[in-house]
Coordinates of N, CA and C and ligand atoms in Angstrom, one line a residue:
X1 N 36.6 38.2 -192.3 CA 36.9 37.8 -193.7 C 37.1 36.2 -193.8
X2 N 36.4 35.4 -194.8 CA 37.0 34.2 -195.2 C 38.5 33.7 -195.3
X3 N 38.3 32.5 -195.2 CA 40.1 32.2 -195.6 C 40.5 32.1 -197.3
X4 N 38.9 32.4 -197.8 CA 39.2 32.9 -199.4 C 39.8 33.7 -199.8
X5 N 38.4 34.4 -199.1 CA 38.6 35.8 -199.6 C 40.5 36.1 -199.4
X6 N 40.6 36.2 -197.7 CA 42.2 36.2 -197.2 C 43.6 35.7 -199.0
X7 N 43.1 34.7 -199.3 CA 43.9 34.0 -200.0 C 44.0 34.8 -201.2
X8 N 45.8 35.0 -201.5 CA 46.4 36.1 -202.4 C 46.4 35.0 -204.5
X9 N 46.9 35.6 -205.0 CA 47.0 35.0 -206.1 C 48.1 34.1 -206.0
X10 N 49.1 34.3 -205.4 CA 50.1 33.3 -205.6 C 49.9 31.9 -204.9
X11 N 48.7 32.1 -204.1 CA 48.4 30.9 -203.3 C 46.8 30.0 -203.9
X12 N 46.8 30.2 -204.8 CA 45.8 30.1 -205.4 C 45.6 28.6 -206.3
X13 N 47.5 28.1 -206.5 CA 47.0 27.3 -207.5 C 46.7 26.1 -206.3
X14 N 46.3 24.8 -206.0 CA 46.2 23.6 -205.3 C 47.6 23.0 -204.8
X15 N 47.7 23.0 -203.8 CA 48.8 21.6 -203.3 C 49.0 20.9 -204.1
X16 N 48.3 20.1 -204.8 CA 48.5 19.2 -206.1 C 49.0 19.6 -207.2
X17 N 48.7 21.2 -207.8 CA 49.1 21.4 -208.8 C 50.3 21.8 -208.7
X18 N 50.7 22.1 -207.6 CA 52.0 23.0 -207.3 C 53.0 21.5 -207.2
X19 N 53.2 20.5 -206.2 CA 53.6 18.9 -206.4 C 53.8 18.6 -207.6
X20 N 52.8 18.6 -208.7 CA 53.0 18.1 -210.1 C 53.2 18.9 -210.9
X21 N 53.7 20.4 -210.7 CA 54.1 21.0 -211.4 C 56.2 21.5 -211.3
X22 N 55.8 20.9 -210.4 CA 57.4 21.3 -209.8 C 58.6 20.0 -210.6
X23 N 59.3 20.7 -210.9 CA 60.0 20.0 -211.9 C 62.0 20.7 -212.0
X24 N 62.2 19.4 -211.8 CA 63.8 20.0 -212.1 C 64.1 20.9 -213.1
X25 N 64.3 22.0 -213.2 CA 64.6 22.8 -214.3 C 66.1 23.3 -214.1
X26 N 66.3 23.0 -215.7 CA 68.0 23.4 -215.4 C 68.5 24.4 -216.6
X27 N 67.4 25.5 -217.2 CA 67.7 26.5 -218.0 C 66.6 28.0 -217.9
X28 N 67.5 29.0 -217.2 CA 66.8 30.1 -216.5 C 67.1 31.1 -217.0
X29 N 66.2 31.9 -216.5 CA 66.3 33.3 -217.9 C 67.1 34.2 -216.9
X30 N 68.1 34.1 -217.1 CA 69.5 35.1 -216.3 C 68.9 36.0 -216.4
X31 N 68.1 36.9 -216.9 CA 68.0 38.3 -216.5 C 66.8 38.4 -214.9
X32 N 66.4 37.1 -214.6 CA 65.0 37.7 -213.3 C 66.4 37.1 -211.9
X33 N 65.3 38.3 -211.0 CA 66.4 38.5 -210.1 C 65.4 38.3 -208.9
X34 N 65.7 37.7 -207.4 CA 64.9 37.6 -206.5 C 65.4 38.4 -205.9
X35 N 64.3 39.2 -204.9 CA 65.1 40.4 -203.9 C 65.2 39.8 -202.7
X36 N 65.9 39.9 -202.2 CA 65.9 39.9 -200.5 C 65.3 39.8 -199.7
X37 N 64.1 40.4 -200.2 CA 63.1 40.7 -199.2 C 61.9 39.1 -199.3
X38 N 61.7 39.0 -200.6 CA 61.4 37.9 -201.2 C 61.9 36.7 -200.8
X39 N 63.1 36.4 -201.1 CA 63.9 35.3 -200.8 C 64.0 35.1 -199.3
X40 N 64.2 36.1 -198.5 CA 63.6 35.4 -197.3 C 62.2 35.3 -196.9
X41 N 61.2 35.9 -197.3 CA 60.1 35.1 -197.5 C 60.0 33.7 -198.1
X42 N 61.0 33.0 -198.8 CA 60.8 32.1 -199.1 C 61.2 31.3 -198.2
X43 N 62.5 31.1 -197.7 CA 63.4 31.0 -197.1 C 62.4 30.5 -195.6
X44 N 61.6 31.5 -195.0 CA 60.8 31.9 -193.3 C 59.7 30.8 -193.7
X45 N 59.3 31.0 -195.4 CA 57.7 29.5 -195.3 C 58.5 28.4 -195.6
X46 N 59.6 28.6 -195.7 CA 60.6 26.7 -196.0 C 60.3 26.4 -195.2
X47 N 60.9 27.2 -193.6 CA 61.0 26.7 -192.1 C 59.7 26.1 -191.3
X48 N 58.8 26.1 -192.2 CA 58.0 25.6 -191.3 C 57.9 24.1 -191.2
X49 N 59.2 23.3 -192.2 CA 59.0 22.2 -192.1 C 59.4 21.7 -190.8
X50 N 59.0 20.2 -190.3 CA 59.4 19.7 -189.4 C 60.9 19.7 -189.1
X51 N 61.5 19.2 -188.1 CA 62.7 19.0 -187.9 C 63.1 18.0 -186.3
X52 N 64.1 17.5 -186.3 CA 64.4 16.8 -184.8 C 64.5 17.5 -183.6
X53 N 63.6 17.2 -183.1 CA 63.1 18.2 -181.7 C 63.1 19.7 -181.7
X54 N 62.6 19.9 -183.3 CA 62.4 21.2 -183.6 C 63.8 22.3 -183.4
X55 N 64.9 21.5 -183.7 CA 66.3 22.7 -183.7 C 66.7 23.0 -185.3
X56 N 66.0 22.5 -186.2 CA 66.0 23.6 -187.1 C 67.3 24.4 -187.2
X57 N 67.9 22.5 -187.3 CA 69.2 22.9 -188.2 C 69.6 23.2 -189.3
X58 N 69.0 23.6 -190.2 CA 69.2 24.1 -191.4 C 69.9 25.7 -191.4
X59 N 70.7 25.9 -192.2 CA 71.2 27.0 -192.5 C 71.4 27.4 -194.0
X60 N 71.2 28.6 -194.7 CA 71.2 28.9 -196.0 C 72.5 29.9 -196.7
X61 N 73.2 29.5 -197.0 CA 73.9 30.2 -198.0 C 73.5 30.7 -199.1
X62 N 72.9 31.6 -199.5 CA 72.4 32.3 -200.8 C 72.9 32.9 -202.2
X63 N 73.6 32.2 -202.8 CA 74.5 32.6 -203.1 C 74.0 33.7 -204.8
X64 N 74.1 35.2 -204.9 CA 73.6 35.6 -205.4 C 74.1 36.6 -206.6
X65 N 75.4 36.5 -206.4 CA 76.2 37.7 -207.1 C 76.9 36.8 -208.6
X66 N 77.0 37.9 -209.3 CA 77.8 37.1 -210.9 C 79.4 36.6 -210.5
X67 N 79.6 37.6 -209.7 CA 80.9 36.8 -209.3 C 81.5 35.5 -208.4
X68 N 80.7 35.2 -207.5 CA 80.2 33.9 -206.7 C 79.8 33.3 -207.2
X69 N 78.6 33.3 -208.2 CA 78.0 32.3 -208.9 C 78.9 31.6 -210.0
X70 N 80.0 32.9 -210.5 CA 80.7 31.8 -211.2 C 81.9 31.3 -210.7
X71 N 82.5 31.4 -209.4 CA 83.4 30.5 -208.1 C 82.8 29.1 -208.2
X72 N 81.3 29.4 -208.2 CA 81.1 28.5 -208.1 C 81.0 27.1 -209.3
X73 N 80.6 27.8 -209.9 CA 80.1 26.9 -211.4 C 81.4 25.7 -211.8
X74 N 82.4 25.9 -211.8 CA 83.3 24.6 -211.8 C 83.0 24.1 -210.9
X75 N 83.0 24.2 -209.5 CA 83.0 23.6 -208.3 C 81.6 22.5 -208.6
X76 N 80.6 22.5 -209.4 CA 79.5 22.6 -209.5 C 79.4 21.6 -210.5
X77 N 80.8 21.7 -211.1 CA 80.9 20.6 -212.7 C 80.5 21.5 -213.7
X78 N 80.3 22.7 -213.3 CA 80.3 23.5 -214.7 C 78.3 23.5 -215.2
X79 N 77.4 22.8 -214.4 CA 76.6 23.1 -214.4 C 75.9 24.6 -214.6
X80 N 75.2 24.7 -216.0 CA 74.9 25.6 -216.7 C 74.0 26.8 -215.4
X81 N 72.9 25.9 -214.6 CA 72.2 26.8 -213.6 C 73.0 27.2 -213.0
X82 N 73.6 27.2 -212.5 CA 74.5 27.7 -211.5 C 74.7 29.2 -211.6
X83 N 74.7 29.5 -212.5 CA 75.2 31.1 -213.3 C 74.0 31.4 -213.6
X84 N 72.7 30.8 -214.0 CA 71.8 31.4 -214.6 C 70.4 31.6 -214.0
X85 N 70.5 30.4 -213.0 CA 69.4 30.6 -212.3 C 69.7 32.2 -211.5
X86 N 68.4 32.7 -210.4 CA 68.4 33.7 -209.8 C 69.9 33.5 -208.6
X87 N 69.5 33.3 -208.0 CA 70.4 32.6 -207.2 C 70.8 30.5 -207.0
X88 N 71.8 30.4 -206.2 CA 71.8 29.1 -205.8 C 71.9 29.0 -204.1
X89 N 71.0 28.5 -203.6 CA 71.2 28.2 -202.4 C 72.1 27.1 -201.7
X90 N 72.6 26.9 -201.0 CA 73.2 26.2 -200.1 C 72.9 25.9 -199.2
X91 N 72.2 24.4 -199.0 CA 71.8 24.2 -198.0 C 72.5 23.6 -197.0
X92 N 72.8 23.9 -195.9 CA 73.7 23.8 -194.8 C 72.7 23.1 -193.5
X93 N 73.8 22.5 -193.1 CA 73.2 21.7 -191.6 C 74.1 22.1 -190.4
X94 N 73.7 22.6 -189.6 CA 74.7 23.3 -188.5 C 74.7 21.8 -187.4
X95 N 75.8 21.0 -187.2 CA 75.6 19.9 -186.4 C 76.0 20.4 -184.6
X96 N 75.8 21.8 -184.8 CA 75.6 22.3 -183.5 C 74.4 23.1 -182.8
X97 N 73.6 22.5 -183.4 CA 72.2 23.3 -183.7 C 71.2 23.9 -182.2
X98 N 72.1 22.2 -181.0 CA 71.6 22.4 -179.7 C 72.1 23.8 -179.2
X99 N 72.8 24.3 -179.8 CA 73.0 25.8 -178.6 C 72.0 26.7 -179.4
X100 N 71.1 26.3 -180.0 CA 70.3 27.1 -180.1 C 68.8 26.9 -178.9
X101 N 69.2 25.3 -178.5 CA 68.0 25.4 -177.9 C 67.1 26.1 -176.9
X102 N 68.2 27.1 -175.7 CA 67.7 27.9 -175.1 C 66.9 28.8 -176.2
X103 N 67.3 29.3 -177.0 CA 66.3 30.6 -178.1 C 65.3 30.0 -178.6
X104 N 65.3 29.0 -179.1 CA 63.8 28.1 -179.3 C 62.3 27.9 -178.4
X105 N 63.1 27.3 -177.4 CA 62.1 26.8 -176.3 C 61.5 28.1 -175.7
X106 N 62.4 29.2 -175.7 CA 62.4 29.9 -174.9 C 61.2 31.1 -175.6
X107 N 61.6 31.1 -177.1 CA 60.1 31.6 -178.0 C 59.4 30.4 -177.6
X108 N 59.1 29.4 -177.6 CA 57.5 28.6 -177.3 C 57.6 28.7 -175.7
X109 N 58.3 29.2 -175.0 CA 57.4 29.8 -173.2 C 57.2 31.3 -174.0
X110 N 57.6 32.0 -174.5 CA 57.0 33.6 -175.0 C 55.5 33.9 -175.4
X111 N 55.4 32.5 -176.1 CA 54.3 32.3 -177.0 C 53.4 31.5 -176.4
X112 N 53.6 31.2 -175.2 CA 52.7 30.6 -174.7 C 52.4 29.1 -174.7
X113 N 53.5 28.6 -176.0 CA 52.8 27.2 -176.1 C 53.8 26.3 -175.0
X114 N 54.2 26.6 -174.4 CA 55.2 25.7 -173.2 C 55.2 26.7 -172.1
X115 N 55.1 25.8 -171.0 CA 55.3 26.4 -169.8 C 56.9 26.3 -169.5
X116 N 57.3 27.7 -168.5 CA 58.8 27.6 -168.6 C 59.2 25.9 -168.2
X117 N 58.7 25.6 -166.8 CA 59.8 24.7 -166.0 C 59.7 23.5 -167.7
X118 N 58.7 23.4 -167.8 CA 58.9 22.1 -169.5 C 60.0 22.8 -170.4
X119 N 59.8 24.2 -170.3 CA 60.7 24.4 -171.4 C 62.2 24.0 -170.6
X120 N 62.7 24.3 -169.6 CA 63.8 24.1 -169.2 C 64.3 23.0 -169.1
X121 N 63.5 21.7 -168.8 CA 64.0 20.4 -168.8 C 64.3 19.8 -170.1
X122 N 63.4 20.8 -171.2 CA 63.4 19.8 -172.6 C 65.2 20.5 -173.2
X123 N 65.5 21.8 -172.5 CA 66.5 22.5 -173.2 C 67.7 21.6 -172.5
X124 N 67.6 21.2 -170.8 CA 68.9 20.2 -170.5 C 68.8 19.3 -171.2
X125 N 67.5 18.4 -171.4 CA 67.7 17.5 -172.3 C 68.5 17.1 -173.7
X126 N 67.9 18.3 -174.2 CA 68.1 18.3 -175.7 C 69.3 18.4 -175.7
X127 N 70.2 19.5 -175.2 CA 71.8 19.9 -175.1 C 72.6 18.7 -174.7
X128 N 72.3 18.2 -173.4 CA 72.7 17.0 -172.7 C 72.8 16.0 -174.1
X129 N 71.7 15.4 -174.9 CA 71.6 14.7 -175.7 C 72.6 14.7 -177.1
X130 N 72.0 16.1 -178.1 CA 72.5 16.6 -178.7 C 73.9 16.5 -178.9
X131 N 74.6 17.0 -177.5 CA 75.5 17.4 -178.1 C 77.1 16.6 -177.6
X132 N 76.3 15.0 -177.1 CA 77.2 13.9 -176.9 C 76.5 12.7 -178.3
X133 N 76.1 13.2 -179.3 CA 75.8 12.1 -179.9 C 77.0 12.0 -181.1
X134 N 77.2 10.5 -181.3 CA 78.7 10.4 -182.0 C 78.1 11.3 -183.4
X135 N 79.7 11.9 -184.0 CA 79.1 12.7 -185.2 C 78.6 12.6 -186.4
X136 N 78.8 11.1 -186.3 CA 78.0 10.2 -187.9 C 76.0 10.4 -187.5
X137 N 76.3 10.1 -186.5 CA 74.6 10.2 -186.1 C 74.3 12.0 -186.1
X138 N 75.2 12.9 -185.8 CA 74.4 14.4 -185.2 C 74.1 14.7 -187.3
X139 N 75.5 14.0 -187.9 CA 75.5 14.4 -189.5 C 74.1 13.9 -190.0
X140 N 74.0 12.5 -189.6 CA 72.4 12.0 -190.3 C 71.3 12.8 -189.8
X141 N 71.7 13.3 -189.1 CA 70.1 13.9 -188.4 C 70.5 15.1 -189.0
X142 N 70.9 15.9 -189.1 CA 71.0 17.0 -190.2 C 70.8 17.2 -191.9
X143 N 71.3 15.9 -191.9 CA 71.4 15.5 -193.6 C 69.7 14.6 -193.9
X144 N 68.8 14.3 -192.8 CA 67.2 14.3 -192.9 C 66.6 15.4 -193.2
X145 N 67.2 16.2 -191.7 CA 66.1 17.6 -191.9 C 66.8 18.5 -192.8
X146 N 67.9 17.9 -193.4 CA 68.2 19.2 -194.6 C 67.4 18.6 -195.9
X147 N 66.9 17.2 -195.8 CA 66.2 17.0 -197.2 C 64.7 17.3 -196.7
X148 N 64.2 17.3 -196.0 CA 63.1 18.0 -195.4 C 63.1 19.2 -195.7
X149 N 63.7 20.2 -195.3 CA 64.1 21.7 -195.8 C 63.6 21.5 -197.0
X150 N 64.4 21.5 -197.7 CA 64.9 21.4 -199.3 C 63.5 21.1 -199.9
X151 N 63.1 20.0 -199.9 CA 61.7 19.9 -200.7 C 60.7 20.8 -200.1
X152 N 60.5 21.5 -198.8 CA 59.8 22.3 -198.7 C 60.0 23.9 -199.6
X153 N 61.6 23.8 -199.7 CA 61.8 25.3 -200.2 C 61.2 25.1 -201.8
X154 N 61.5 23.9 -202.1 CA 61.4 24.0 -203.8 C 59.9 23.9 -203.7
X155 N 58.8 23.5 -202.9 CA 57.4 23.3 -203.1 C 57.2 24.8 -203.1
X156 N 57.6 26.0 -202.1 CA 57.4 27.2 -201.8 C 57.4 28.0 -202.9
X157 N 58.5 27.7 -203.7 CA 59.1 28.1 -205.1 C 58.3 28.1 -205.6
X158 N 58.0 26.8 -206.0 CA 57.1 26.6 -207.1 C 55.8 27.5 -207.0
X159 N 54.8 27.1 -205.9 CA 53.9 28.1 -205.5 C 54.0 29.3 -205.9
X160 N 55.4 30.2 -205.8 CA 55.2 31.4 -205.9 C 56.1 31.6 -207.2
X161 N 55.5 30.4 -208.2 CA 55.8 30.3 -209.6 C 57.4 30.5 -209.6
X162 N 58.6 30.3 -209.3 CA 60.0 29.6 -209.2 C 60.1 29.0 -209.9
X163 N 61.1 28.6 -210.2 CA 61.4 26.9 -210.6 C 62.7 26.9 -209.7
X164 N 62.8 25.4 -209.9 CA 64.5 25.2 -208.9 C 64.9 23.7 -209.3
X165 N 66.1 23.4 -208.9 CA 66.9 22.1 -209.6 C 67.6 21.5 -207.8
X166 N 67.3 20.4 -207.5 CA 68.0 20.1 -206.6 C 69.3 19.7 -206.7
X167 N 70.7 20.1 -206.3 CA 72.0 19.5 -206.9 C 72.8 18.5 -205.9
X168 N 72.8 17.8 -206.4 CA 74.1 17.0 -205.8 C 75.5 17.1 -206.3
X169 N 75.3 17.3 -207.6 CA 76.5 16.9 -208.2 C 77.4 18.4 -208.2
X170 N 78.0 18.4 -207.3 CA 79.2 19.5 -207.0 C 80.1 18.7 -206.1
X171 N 81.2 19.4 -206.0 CA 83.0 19.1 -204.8 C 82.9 19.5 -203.7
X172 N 82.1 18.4 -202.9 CA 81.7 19.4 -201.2 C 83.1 19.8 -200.7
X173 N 84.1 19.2 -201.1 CA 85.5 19.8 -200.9 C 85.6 20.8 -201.0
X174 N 85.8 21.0 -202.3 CA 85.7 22.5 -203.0 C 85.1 23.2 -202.3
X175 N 83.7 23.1 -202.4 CA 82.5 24.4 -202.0 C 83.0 24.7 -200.8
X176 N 82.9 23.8 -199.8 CA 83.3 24.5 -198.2 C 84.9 25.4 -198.2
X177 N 85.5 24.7 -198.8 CA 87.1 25.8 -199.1 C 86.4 26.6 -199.5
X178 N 86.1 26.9 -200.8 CA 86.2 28.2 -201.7 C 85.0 29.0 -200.7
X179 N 83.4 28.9 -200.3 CA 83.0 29.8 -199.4 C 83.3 29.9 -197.9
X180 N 84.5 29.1 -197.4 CA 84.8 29.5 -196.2 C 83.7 29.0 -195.1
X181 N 83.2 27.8 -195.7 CA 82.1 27.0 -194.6 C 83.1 26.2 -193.5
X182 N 82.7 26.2 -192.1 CA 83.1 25.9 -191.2 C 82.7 24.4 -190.8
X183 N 83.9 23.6 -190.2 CA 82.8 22.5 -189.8 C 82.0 21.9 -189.4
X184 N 81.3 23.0 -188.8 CA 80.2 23.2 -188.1 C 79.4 22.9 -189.0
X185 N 79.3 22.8 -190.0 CA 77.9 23.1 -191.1 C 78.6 21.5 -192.2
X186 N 77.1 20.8 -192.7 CA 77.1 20.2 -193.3 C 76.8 20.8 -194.5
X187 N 77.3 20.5 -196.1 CA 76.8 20.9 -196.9 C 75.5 19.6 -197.7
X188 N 74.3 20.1 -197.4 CA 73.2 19.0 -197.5 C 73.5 18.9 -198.9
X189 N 73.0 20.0 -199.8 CA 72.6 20.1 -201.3 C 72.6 21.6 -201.8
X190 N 72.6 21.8 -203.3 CA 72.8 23.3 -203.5 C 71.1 23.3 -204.4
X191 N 70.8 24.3 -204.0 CA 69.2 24.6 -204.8 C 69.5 25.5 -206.0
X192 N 69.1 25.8 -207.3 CA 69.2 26.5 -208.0 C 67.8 27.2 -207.9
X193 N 67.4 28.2 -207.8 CA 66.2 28.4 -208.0 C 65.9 29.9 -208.6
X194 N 65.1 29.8 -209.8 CA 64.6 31.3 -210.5 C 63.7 31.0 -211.4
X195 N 63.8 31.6 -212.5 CA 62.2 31.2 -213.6 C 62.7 30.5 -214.7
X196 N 61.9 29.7 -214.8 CA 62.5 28.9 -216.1 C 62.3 29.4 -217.6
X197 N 63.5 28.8 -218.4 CA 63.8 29.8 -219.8 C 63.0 28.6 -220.5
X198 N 63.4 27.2 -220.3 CA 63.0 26.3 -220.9 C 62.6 25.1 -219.7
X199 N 61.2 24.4 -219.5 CA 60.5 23.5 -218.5 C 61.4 22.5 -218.1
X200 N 61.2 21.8 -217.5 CA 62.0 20.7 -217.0 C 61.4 19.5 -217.7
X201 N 62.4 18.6 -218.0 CA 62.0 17.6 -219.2 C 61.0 16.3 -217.9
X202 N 59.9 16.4 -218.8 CA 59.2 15.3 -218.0 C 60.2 14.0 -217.7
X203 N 59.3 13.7 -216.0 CA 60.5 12.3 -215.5 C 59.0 11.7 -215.4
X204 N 59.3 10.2 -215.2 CA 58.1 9.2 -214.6 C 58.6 8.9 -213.6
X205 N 57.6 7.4 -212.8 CA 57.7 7.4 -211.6 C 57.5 5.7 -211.6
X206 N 58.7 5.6 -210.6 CA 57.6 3.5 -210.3 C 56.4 3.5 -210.6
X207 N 55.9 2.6 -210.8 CA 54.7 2.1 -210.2 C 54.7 1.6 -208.2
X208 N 53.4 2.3 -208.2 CA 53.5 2.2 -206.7 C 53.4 0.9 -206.0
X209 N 53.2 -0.1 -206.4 CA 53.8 -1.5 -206.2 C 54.8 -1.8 -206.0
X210 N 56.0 -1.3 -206.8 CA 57.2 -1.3 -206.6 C 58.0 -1.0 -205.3
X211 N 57.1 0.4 -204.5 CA 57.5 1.0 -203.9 C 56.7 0.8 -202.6
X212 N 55.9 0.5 -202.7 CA 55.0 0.6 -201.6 C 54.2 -0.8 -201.0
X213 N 54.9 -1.0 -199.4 CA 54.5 -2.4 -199.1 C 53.8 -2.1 -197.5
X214 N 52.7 -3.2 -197.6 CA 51.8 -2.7 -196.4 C 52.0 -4.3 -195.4
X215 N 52.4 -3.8 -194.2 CA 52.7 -4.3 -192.8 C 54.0 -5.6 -193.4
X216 N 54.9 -5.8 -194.4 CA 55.4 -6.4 -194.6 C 56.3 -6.7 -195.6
X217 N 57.8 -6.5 -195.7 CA 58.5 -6.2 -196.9 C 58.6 -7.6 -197.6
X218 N 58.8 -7.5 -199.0 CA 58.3 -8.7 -199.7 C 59.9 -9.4 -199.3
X219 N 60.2 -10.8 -199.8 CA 61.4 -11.1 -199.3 C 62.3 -11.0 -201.2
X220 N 63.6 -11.0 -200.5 CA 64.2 -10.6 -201.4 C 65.3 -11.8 -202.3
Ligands
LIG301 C1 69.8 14.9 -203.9 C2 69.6 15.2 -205.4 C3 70.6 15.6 -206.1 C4 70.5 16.0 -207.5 N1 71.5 16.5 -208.2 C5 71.3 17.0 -209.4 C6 72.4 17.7 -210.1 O1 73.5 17.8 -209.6 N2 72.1 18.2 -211.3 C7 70.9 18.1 -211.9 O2 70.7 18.6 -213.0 N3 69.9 17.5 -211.3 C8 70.0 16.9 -210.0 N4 69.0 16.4 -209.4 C9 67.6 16.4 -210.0 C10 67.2 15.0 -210.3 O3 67.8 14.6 -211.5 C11 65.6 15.0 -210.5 O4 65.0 15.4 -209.3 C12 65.0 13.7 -211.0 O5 65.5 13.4 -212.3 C13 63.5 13.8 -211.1 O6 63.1 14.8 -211.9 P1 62.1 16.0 -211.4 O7 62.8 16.7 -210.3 O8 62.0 16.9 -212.6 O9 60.9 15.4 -211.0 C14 69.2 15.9 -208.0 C15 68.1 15.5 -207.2 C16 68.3 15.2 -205.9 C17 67.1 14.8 -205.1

């Protein structure tokens, strides 16, 4: 079979259409509901983004119930999605991510793509490294691959016709109290994501001059 044929409807619109379709939306029709099953489908095609030596520190809080959602919604500034989107995700950075590295490496010797003794030296390494680096640096390197994450999940969304709002503006204080996050886990950003009631109001963009400078930054 083709990789057409193979290709379902929800994958159908373009990488381009799906990029310039995707849009903060911050008014959702509270009655659609993601299931479980779904949402980690979404959740498993997020992960395929890159990450720092592939530990795929990201972790997801899902946050799905009427009563959570509205714990949360002051916490959140009272932000209207919060309640109304499907769920809100929480994206979390585990800055202990290297004890995962034995289970990692250890699926790429399973799978063939690493031979053990490579896999073993990259797992002393990484741990060895990992997990002496001061914790302003282990936080940045979490707080990259959590924004990495994140625009993968919301592109995913979209694709499979979502909408979603990226948030900053909540009480990382708060949130980690009120859901009992450990601190182990960085709170990256909270995702709202479900179907939109009303579009996301068009944004523009620099001009790419503005933004974009080749082998040399202009002086300032
Ligand atoms: C890190 C981050 C935090 C944001 N926080 C909020 C927020 O708390 N509430 C909100 O309504 N939008 C928030 N936004 C959405 C931005 O306002 C939006 O992405 C921007 O205006 C561009 O619009 P667009 O996403 O529709 O292209 C945030 C975006 C980012 C990347």
């Amino acid at each position: 079979m083709s990789n057409t044929q193979t290709t379902n409807t929800i994958e159908q619109q373009t990488f381009f259409d799906v990029i310039r379709e995707r849009r903060s939306v911050r008014t959702y029709d509270p009655s659609v509901q993601i299931s479980r099953e779904e949402m980690n489908e979404i959740l498993e095609q997020a992960t395929l983004a890159p990450s720092s030596s592939n530990l795929q520190p990201w972790r997801f809080l899902v946050i799905d119930t009427p009563e959570l959602k509205q714990k949360l919604l002051p916490i959140a500034f009272n932000q209207q999605q919060v309640v109304d989107a499907s769920a809100v995700i929480a994206v979390l950075g585990d800055v202990e991510s290297y004890k995962k590295a034995e289970k990692i490496y250890g699926q790429a010797v399973e799978s063939g793509f690493m031979p053990e003794d490579t896999a073993k030296s990259f797992i002393e390494r990484t741990v060895g490294t990992y997990s002496s680096l001061p914790p302003e640096v282990a936080r940045q390197i979490v707080y990259t691959d959590g924004g990495l994450i994140s625009m993968q999940l919301m592109l995913v969304a979209r694709a499979r016709g979502y909408d979603t709002v990226p948030m900053g503006g909540y009480d990382k204080t708060k949130f980690v109290e009120a859901f009992g996050i450990s601190e182990q886990y960085e709170s990256v950003m909270l995702i709202a994501i479900g179907k939109a009631m009303k579009p996301g109001h068009p944004t523009t963009r620099l001009p790419i001059e503005d933004v974009a400078f080749f082998n040399e930054m202009p002086s300032v």
